[in-house]
mmCIF file of C-alpha atoms in Angstrom:
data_model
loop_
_atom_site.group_PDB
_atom_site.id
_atom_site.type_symbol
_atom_site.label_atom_id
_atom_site.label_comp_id
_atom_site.label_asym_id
_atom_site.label_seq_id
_atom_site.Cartn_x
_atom_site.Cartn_y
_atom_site.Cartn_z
ATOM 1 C CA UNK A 184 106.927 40.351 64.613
ATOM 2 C CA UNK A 185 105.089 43.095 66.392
ATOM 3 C CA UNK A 186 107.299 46.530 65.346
ATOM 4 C CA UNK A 187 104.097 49.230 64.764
ATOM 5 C CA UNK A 188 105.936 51.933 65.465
ATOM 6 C CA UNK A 189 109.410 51.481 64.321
ATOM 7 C CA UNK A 190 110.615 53.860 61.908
ATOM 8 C CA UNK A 191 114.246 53.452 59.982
ATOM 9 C CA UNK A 192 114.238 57.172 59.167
ATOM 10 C CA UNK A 193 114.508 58.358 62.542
ATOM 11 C CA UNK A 194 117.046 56.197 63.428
ATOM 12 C CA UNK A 195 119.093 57.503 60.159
ATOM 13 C CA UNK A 196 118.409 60.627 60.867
ATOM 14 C CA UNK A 197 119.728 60.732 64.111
ATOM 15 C CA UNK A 198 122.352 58.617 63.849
ATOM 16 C CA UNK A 199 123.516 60.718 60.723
ATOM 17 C CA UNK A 200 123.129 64.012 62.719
ATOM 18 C CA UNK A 201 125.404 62.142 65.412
ATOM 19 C CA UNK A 202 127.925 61.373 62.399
ATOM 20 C CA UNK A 203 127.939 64.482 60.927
ATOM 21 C CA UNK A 204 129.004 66.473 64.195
ATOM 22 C CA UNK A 205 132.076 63.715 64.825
ATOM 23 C CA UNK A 206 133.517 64.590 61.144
ATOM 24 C CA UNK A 207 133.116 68.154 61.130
ATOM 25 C CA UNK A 208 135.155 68.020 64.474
ATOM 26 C CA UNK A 209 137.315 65.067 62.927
ATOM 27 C CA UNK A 210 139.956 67.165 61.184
ATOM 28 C CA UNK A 211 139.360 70.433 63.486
ATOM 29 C CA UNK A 212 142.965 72.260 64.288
ATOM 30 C CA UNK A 213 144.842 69.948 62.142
ATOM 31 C CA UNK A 214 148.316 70.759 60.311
ATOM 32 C CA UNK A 215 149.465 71.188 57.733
ATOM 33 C CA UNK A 216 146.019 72.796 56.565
ATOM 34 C CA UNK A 217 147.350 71.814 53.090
ATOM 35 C CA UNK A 218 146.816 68.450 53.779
ATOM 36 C CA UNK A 219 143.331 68.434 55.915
ATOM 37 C CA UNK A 220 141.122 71.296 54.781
ATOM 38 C CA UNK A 221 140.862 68.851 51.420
ATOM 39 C CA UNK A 222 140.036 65.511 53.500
ATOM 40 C CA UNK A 223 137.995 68.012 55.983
ATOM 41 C CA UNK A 224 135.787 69.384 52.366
ATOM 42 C CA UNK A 225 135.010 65.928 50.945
ATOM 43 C CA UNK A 226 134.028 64.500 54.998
ATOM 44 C CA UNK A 227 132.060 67.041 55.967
ATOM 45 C CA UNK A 228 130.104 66.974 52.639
ATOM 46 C CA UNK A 229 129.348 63.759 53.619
ATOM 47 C CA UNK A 230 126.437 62.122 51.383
ATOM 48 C CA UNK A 231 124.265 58.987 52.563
ATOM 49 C CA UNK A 232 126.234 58.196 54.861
ATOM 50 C CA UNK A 233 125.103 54.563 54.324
ATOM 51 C CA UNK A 234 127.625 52.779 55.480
ATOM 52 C CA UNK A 235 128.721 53.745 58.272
ATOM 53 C CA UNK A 236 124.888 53.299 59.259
ATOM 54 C CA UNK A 237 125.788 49.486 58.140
ATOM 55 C CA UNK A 238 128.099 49.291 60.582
ATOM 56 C CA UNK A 239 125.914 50.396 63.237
ATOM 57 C CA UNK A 240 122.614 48.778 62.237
ATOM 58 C CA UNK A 241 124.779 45.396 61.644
ATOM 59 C CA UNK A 242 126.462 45.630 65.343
ATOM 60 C CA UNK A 243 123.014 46.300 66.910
ATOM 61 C CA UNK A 244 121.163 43.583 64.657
ATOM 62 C CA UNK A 245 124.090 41.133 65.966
ATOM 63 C CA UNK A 246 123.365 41.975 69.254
ATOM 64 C CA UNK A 247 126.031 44.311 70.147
ATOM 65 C CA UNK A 248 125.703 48.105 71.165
ATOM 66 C CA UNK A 249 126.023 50.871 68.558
ATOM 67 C CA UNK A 250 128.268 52.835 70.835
ATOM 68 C CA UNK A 251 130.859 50.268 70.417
ATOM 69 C CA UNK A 252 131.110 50.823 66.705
ATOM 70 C CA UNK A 253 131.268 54.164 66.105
ATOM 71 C CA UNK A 254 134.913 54.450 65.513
ATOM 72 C CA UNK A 255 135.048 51.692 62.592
ATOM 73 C CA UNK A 256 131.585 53.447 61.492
ATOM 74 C CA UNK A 257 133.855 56.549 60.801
ATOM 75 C CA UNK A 258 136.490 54.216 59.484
ATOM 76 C CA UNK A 259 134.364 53.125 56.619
ATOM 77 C CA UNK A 260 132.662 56.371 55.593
ATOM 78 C CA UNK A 261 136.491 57.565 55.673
ATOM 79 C CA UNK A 262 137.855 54.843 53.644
ATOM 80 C CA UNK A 263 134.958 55.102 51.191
ATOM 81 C CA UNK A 264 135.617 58.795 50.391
ATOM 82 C CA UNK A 265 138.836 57.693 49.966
ATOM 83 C CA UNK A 266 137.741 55.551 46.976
ATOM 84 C CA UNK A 267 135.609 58.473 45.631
ATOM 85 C CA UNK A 268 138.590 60.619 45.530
ATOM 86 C CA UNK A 269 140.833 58.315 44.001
ATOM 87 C CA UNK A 270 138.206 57.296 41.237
ATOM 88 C CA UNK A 271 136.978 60.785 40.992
ATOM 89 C CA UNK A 272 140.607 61.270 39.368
ATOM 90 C CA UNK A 273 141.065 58.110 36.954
ATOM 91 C CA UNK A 274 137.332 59.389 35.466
ATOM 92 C CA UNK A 275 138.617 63.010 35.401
ATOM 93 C CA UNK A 276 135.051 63.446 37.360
ATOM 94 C CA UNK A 277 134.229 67.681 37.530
ATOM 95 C CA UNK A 278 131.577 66.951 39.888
ATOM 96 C CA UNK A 279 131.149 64.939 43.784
ATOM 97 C CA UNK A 280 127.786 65.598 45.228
ATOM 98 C CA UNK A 281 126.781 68.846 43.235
ATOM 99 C CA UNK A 282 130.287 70.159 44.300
ATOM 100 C CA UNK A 283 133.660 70.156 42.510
ATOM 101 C CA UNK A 284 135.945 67.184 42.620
ATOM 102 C CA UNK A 285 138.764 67.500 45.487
ATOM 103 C CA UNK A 286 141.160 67.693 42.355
ATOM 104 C CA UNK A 287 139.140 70.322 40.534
ATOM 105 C CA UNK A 288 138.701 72.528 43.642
ATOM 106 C CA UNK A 289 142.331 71.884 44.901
ATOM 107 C CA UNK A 290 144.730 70.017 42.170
ATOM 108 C CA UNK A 291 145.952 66.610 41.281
ATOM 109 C CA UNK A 292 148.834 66.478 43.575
ATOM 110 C CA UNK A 293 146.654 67.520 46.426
ATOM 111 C CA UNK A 294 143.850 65.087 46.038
ATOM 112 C CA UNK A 295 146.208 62.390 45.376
ATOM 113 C CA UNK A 296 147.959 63.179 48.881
ATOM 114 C CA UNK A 297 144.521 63.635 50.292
ATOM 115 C CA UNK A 298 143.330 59.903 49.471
ATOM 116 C CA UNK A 299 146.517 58.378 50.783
ATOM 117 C CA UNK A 300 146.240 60.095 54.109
ATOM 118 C CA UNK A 301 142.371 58.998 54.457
ATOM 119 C CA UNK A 302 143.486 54.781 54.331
ATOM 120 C CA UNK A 303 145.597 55.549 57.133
ATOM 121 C CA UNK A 304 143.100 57.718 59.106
ATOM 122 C CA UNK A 305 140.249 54.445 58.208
ATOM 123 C CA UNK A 306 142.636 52.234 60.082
ATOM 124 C CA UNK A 307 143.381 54.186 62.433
ATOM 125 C CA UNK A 308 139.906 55.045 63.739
ATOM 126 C CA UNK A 309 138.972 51.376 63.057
ATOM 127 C CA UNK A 310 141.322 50.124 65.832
ATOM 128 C CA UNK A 311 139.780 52.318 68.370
ATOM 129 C CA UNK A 312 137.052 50.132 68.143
ATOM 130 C CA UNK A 313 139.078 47.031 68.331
ATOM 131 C CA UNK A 314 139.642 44.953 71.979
ATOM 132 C CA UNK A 315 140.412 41.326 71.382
ATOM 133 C CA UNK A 316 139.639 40.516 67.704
ATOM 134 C CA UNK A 317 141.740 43.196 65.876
ATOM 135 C CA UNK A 318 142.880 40.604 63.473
ATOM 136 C CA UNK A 319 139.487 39.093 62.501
ATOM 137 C CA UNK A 320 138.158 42.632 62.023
ATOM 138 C CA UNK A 321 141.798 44.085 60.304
ATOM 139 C CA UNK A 322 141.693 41.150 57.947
ATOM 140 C CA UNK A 323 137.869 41.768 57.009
ATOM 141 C CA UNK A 324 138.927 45.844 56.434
ATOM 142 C CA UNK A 325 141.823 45.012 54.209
ATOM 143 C CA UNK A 326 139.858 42.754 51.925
ATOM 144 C CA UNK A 327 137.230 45.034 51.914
ATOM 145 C CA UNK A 328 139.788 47.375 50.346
ATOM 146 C CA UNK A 329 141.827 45.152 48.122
ATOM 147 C CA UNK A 330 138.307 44.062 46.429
ATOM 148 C CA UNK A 331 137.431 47.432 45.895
ATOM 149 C CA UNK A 332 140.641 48.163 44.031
ATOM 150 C CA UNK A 333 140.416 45.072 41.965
ATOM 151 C CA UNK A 334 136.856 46.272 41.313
ATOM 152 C CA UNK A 335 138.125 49.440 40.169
ATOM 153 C CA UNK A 336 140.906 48.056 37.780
ATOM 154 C CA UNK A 337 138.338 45.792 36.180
ATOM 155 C CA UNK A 338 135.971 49.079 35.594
ATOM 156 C CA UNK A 339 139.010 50.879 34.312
ATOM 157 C CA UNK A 340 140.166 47.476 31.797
ATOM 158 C CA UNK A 341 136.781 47.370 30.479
ATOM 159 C CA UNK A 342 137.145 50.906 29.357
ATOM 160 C CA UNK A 343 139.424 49.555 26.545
ATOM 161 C CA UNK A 344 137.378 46.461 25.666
ATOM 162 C CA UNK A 345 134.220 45.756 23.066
ATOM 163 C CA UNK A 346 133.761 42.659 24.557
ATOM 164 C CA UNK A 347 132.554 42.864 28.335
ATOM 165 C CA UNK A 348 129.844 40.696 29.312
ATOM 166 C CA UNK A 349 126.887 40.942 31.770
ATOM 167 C CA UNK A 350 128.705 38.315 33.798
ATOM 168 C CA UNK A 351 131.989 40.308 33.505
ATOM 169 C CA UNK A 352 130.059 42.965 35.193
ATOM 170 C CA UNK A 353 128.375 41.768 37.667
ATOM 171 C CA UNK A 354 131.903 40.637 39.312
ATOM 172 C CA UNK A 355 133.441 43.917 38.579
ATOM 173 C CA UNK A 356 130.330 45.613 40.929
ATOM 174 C CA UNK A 357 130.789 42.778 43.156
ATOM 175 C CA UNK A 358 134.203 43.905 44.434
ATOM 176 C CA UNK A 359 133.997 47.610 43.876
ATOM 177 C CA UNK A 360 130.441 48.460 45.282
ATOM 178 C CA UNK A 361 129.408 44.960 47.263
ATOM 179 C CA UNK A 362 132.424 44.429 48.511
ATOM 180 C CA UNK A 363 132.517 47.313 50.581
ATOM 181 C CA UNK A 364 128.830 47.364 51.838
ATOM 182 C CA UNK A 365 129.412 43.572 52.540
ATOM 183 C CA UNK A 366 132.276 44.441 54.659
ATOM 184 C CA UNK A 367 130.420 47.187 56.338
ATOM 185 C CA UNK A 368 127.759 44.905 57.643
ATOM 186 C CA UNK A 369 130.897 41.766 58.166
ATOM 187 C CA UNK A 370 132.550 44.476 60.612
ATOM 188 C CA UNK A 371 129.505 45.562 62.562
ATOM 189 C CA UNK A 372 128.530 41.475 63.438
ATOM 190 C CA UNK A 373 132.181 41.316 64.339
ATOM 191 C CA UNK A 374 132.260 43.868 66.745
ATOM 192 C CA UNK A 375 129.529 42.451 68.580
ATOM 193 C CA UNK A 376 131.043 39.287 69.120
ATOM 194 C CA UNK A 377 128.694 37.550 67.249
ATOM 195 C CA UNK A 378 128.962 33.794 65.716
ATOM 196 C CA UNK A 379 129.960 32.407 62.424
ATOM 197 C CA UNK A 380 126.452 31.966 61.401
ATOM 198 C CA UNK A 381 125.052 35.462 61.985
ATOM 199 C CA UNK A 382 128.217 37.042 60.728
ATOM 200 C CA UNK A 383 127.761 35.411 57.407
ATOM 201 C CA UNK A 384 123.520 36.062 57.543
ATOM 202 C CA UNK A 385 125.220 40.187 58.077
ATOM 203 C CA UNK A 386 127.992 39.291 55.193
ATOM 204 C CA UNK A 387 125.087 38.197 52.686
ATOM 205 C CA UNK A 388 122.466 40.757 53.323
ATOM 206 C CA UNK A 389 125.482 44.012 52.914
ATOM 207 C CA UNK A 390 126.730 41.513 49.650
ATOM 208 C CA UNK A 391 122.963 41.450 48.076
ATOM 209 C CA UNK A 392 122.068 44.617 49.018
ATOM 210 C CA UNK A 393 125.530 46.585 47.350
ATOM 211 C CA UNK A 394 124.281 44.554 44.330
ATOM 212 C CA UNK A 395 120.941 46.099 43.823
ATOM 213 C CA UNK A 396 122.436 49.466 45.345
ATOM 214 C CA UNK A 397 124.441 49.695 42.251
ATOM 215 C CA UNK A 398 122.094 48.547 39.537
ATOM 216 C CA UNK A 399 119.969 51.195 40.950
ATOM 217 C CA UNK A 400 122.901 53.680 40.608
ATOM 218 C CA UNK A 401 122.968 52.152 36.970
ATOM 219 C CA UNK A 402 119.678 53.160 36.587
ATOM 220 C CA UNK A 403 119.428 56.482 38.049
ATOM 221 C CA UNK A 404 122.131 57.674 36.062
ATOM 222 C CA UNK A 405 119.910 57.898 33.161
ATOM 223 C CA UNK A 406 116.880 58.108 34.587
ATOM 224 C CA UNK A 407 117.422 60.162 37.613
ATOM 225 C CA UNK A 408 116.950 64.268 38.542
ATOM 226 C CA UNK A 409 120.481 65.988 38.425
ATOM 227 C CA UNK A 410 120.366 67.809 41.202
ATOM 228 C CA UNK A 411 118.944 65.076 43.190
ATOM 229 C CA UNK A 412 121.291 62.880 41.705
ATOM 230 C CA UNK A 413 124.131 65.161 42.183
ATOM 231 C CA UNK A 414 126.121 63.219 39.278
ATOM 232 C CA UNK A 415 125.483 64.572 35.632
ATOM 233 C CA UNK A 416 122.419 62.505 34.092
ATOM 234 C CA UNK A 417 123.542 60.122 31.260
ATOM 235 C CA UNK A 418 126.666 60.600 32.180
ATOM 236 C CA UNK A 419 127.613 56.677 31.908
ATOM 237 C CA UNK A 420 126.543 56.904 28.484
ATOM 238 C CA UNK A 421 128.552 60.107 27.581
ATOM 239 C CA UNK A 422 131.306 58.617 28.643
ATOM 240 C CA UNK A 423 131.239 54.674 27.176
ATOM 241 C CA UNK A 424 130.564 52.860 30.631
ATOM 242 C CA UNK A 425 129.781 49.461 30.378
ATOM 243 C CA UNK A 426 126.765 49.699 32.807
ATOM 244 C CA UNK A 427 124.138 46.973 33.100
ATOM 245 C CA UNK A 428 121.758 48.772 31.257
ATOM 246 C CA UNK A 429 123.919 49.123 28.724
ATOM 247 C CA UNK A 430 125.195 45.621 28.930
ATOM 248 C CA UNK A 431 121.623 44.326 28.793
ATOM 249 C CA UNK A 432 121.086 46.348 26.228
ATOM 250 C CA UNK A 433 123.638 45.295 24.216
ATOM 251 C CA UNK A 434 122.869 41.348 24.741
ATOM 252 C CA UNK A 435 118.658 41.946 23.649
ATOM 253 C CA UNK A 436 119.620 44.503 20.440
ATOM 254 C CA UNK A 437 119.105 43.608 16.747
ATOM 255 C CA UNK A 438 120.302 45.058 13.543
ATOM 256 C CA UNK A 439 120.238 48.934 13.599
ATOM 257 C CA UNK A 440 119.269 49.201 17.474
ATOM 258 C CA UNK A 441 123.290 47.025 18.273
ATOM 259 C CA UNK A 442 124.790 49.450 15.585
ATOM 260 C CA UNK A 443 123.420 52.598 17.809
ATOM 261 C CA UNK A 444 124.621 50.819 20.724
ATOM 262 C CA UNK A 445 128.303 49.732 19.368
ATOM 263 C CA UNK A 446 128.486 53.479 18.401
ATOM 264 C CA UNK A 447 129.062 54.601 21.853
ATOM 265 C CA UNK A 448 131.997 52.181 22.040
ATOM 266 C CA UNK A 449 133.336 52.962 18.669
ATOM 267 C CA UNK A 450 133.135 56.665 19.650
ATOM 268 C CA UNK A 451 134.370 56.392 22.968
ATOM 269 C CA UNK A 452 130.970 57.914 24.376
ATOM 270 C CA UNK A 453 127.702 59.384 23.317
ATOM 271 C CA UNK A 454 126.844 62.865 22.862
ATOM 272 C CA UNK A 455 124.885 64.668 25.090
ATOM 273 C CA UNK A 456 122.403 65.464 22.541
ATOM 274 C CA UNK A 457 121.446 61.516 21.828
ATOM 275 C CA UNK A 458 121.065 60.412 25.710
ATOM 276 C CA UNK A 459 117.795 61.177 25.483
ATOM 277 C CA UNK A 460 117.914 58.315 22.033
ATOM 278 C CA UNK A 461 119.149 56.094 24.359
ATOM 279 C CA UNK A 462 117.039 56.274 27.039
ATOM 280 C CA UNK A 463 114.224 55.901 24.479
ATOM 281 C CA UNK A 464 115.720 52.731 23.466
ATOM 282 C CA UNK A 465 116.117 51.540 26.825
ATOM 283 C CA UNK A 466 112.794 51.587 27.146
ATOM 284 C CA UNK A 467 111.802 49.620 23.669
ATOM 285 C CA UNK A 468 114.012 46.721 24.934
ATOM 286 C CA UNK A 469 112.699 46.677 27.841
ATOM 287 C CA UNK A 470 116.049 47.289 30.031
ATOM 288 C CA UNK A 471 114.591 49.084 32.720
ATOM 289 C CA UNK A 472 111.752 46.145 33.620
ATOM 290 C CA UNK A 473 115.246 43.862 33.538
ATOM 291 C CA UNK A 474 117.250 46.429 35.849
ATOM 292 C CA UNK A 475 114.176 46.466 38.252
ATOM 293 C CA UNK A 476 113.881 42.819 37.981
ATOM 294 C CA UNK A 477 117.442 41.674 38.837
ATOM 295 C CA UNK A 478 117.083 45.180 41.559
ATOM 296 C CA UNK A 479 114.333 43.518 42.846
ATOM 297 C CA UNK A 480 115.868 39.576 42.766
ATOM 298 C CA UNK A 481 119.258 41.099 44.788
ATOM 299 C CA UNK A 482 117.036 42.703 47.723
ATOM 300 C CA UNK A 483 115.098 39.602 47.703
ATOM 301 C CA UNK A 484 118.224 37.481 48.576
ATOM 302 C CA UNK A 485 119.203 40.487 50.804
ATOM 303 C CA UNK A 486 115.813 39.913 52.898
ATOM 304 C CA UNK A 487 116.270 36.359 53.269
ATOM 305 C CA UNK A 488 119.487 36.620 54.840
ATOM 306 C CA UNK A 489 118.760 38.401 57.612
ATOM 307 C CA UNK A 490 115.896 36.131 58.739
ATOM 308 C CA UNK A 491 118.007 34.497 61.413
ATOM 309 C CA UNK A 492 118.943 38.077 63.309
ATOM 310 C CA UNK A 493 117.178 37.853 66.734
ATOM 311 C CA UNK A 494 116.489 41.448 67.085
ATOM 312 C CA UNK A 495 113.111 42.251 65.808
ATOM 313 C CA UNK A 496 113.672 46.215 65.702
ATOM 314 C CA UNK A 497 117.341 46.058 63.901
ATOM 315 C CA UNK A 498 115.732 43.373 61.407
ATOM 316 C CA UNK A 499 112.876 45.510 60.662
ATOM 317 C CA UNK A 500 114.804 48.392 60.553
ATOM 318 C CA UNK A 501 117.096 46.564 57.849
ATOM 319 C CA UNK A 502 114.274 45.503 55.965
ATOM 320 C CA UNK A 503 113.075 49.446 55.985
ATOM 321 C CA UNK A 504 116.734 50.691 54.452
ATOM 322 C CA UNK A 505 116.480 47.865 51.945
ATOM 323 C CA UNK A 506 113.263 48.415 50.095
ATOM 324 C CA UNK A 507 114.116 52.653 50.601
ATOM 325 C CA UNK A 508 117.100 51.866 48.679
ATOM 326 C CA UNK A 509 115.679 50.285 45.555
ATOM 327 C CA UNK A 510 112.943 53.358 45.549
ATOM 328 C CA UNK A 511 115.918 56.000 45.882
ATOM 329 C CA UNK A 512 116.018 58.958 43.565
ATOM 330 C CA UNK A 513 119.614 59.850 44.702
#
């Protein structure tokens, strides 16, 4: 492969810049402003933008043009916001991004109303982009979103259990975070008309990749800057998540290290004056050499998926956001 001067950044860049402007004029002039100032505030305060980049990268790499998958590119980022909103509610979450919560800065009722109206805008802008395969691309949406909410009610069911295993975990991320990035990349092949085979090679890379994406979310949340982070550091621990750190934890502890560890359970949550305990004991188990590991072992498998895509720039490119996501610091 002869890329020397191929650079994923500058394609993310501009492609979020080009992003950006479509949802800050997305909403513009829309009534009631009750409704769309609140989807317009948690849009245009967009983070990553990741996935809709998937969709994008995954219709170029597939050998289709990016400018026929803009729409569902907008559809995704829209649906996944939707999903922030929604869990930002069931966790009672104060903070999106270094900015209040839609139902902190508005109210419940709003936010609610808000989410519900955002599923039918992702569909919406999802058909634009569909010609003669609206069903194969509808049905790949939809399961997208019914994993994601069976993700979420096994993170919310775990809440009330002792028991949760690594394994148990690992399907729970599956649907709620993979799931979605999976279906980001499934969408963009589709749009391009591509065949079975590369469709799947697109499926498994976005599958792999929302693994390690979320073990590294796992361990930034302890381990990250706040303000980079934008989420409150330790906050998994303050409030009893089973995480895989945790998890791991939990499965390599002994005698008074598992009784420090079953504390945050039996208390429903550490205190913020003992994550920094925690995070010491992380390290004497060695958790975070096992989070990197398995971080490491998902992008691996991400990698070797894509070696059948054609296109030497949107495979390098793809190998680029995969190794930038396992260094992130936010």
């Amino acid at each position: 492969m002869n890329t020397p001067n191929l650079d994923f950044n500058d394609f993310y860049n501009v492609e979020r810049e080009i992003l950006d402007k479509k949802f800050t004029s997305l909403l513009k002039n829309k009534k009631p402003k009750s409704l769309y100032e609140p989807i317009d505030y948690i849009l245009i305060n967009g983070g990553k933008r990741l996935r809709p980049i998937l969709v994008l990268l995954s219709c170029i790499a597939a050998g289709g043009k990016k400018e026929n998958a803009y729409n569902a590119a907008l559809a995704v980022e829209i649906l996944h916001n939707f999903t922030l909103v929604h869990d930002d509610i069931m966790d009672n979450a104060k903070k999106r991004r270094g900015l209040p919560t839609i139902h902190k800065k508005y109210d419940l009722s709003t936010a609610i109303l808000a989410g519900d109206s955002m599923v039918g805008f992702a569909y919406q802008y999802l058909l634009f982009d569909c010609i003669d395969n609206d069903k194969t691309v509808l049905n790949t949406f939809t399961t997208g979103v019914i994993e994601v909410c069976e993700g979420q009610g096994l993170d919310k069911e775990f809440e009330g259990r002792n028991d949760v295993s690594l394994k148990e975990y690992l399907i729970m991320i599956k649907k709620k975070t993979a799931a979605l990035v999976e279906m980001c990349c499934t969408i963009g092949a589709q749009l391009a008309r591509a065949d079975s085979s590369t469709v799947k090679a697109m499926a498994d890379f976005g599958n792999n990749l929302g693994m390690a994406f979320q073990i590294q979310d796992d361990l930034l949340d302890i381990f990250g800057d706040e303000k980079e982070f934008g989420k409150k550091v330790g906050g998994d621990l303050l409030e009893a998540k089973k995480t895989y750190l945790f998890l791991k934890a939990i499965e390599k502890a002994e005698g008074e290290d598992k009784k420090l560890l079953m504390k945050v359970i039996e208390q429903n949550g550490a205190k913020k004056s003992e994550i920094s305990l925690y995070r010491d004991l992380y390290y004497k188990l060695g958790i975070i050499e096992d989070a990197q590991k398995v971080i490491n072992l998902y992008t691996k498998k991400a990698l070797n998926a894509i070696k059948v895509i054609k296109s030497d720039i949107a495979k390098e490119y793809l190998i680029q956001l995969a190794h930038s996501l396992i260094k992130r610091t936010k």
